Coordinates of C-alpha atoms in Angstrom, one line a residue:
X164 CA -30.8 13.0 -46.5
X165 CA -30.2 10.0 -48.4
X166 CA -33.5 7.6 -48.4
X167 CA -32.4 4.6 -47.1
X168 CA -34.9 2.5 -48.5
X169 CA -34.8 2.8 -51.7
X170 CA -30.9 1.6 -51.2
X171 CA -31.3 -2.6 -52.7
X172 CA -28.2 -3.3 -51.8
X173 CA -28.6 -1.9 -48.1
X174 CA -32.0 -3.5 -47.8
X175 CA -30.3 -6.9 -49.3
X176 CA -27.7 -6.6 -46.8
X177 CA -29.8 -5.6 -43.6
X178 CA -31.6 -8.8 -44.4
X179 CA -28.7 -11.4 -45.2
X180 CA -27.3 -10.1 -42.1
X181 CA -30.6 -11.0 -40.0
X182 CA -31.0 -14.3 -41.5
X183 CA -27.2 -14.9 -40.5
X184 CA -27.6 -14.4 -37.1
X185 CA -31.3 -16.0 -36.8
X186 CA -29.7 -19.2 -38.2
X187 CA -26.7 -19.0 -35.8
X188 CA -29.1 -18.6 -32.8
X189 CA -30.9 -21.5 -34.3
X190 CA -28.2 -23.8 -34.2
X191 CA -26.5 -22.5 -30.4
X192 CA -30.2 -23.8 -29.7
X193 CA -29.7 -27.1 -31.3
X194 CA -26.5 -27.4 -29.5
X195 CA -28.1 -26.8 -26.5
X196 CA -26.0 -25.3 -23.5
X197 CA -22.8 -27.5 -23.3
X198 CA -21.7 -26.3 -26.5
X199 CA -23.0 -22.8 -26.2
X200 CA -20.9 -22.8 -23.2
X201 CA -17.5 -24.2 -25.3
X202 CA -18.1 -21.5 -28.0
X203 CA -18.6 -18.6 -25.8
X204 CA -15.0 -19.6 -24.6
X205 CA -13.4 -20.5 -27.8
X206 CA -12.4 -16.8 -28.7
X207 CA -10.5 -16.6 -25.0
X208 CA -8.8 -19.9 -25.9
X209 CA -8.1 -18.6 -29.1
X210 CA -6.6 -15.5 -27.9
X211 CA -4.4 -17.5 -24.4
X212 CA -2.9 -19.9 -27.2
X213 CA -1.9 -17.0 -29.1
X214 CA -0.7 -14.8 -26.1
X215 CA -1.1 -16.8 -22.5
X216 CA -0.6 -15.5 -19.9
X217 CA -3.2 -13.1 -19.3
X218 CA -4.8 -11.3 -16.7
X219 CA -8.9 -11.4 -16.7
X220 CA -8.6 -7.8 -17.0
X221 CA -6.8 -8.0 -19.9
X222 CA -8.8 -10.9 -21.8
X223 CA -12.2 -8.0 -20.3
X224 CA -10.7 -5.5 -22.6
X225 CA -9.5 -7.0 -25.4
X226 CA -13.2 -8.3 -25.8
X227 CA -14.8 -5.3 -24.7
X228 CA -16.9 -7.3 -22.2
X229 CA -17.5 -6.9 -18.4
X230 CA -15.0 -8.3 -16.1
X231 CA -17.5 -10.7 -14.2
X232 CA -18.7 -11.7 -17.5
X233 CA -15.0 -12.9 -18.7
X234 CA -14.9 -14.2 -15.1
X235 CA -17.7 -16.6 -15.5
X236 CA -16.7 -17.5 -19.0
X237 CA -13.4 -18.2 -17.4
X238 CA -14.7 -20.3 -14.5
X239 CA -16.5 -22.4 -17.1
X240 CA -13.0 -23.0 -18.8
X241 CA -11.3 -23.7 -15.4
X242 CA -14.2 -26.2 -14.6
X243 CA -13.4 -28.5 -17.6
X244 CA -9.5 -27.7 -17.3
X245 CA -8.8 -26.0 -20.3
X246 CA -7.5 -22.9 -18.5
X247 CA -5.7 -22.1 -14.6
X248 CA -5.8 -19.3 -12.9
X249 CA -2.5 -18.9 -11.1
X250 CA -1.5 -15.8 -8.8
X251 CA 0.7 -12.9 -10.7
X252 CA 4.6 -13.1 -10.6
X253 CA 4.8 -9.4 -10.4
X254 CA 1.9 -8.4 -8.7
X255 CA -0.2 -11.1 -5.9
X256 CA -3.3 -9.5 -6.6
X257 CA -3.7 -10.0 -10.4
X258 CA -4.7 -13.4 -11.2
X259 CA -3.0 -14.7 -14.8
X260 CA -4.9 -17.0 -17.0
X261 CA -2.7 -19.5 -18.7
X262 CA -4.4 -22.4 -21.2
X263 CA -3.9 -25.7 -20.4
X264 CA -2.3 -28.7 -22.6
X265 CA -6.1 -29.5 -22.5
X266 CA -7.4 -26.1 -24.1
X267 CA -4.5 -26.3 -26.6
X268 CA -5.8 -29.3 -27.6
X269 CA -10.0 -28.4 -27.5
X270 CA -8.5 -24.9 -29.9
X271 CA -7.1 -26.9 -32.3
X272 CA -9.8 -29.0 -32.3
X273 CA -12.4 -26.8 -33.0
X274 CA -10.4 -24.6 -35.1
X275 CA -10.3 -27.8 -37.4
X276 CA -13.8 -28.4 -37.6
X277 CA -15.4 -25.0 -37.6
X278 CA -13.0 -25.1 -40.9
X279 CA -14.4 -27.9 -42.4
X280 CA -17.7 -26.6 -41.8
X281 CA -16.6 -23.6 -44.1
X282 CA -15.0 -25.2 -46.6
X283 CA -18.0 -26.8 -46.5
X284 CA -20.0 -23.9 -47.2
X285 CA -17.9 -22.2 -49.4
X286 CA -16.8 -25.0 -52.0
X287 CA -16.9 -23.9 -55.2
X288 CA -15.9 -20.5 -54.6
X289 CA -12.9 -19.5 -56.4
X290 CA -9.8 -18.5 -53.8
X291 CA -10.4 -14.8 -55.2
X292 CA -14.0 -15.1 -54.0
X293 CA -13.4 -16.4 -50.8
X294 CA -10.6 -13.5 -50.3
X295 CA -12.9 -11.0 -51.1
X296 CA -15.5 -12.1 -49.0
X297 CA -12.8 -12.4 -46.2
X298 CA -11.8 -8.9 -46.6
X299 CA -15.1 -7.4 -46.7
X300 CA -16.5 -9.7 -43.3
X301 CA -13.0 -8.1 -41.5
X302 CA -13.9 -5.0 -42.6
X303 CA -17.7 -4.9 -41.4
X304 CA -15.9 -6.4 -38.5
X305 CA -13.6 -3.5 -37.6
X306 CA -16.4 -1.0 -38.4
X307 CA -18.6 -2.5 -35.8
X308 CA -15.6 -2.7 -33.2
X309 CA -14.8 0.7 -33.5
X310 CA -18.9 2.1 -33.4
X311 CA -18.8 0.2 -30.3
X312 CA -16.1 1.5 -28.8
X313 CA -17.4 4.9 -29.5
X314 CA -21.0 3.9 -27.2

């Protein structure tokens, strides 16, 4: 069996990864809860911009998550109309989740500065560089989607 610490690059990467998500926590704590609140909701608008309508079910799945957790997340986004929850065309007892002009809006908004933020971070990396890095953060990405789907 391979010894995994005497692997640099493993150890290097274990803690990059830790000090990643420390500082993250760090700054949902500065936000405090109003923001943490709009971020844990910015991937749903994400994804209803991208595909809206869709049923909580649906929105549960596609983010591996507990329905009552999406739920809340969505009553949150209903409560500072950014989504609606209207009844199903096909079936009465599916609600649909459609973004409003409002949560169009508050994507877009976001999106824009979350990129600044980056291009921020990453100036004076070369395009190659930032492509790279790119690939390899979707890749650890898909890896840990599909370990978790496995547990």
């Amino acid at each position: 069996m391979k010894d995994l610490n005497r692997d640099p690059a493993l150890e290097q990467i274990e803690h990059e990864v830790v000090m990643l998500l420390r500082r993250a926590d760090f700054k949902k704590t500065l936000d405090g809860a109003e923001n943490n609140l709009f971020r844990s909701g910015y991937l749903i608008l994400n994804l209803l911009q991208q595909t809206s309508p869709l049923a909580v079910r649906e929105l549960a799945d596609h983010f591996q998550l507990d329905v009552s957790t999406v739920s809340r997340q969505i009553k949150a986004l209903e409560n500072r109309h950014l989504v609606e929850r209207r009844i199903g065309e096909h079936d009465g007892r599916v609600n649909q989740i459609f973004i409003t002009d409002a949560g169009k809006r508050s994507v877009v908004k976001l999106k824009k500065e979350r990129l600044m933020v980056y291009d921020s971070l990453l100036a004076g990396w070369s395009e190659e560089e930032k492509a790279v890095f790119a690939d390899h953060l979707a890749r650890l990405n898909r890896k840990i989607e599909s370990r978790h789907r496995l547990h």
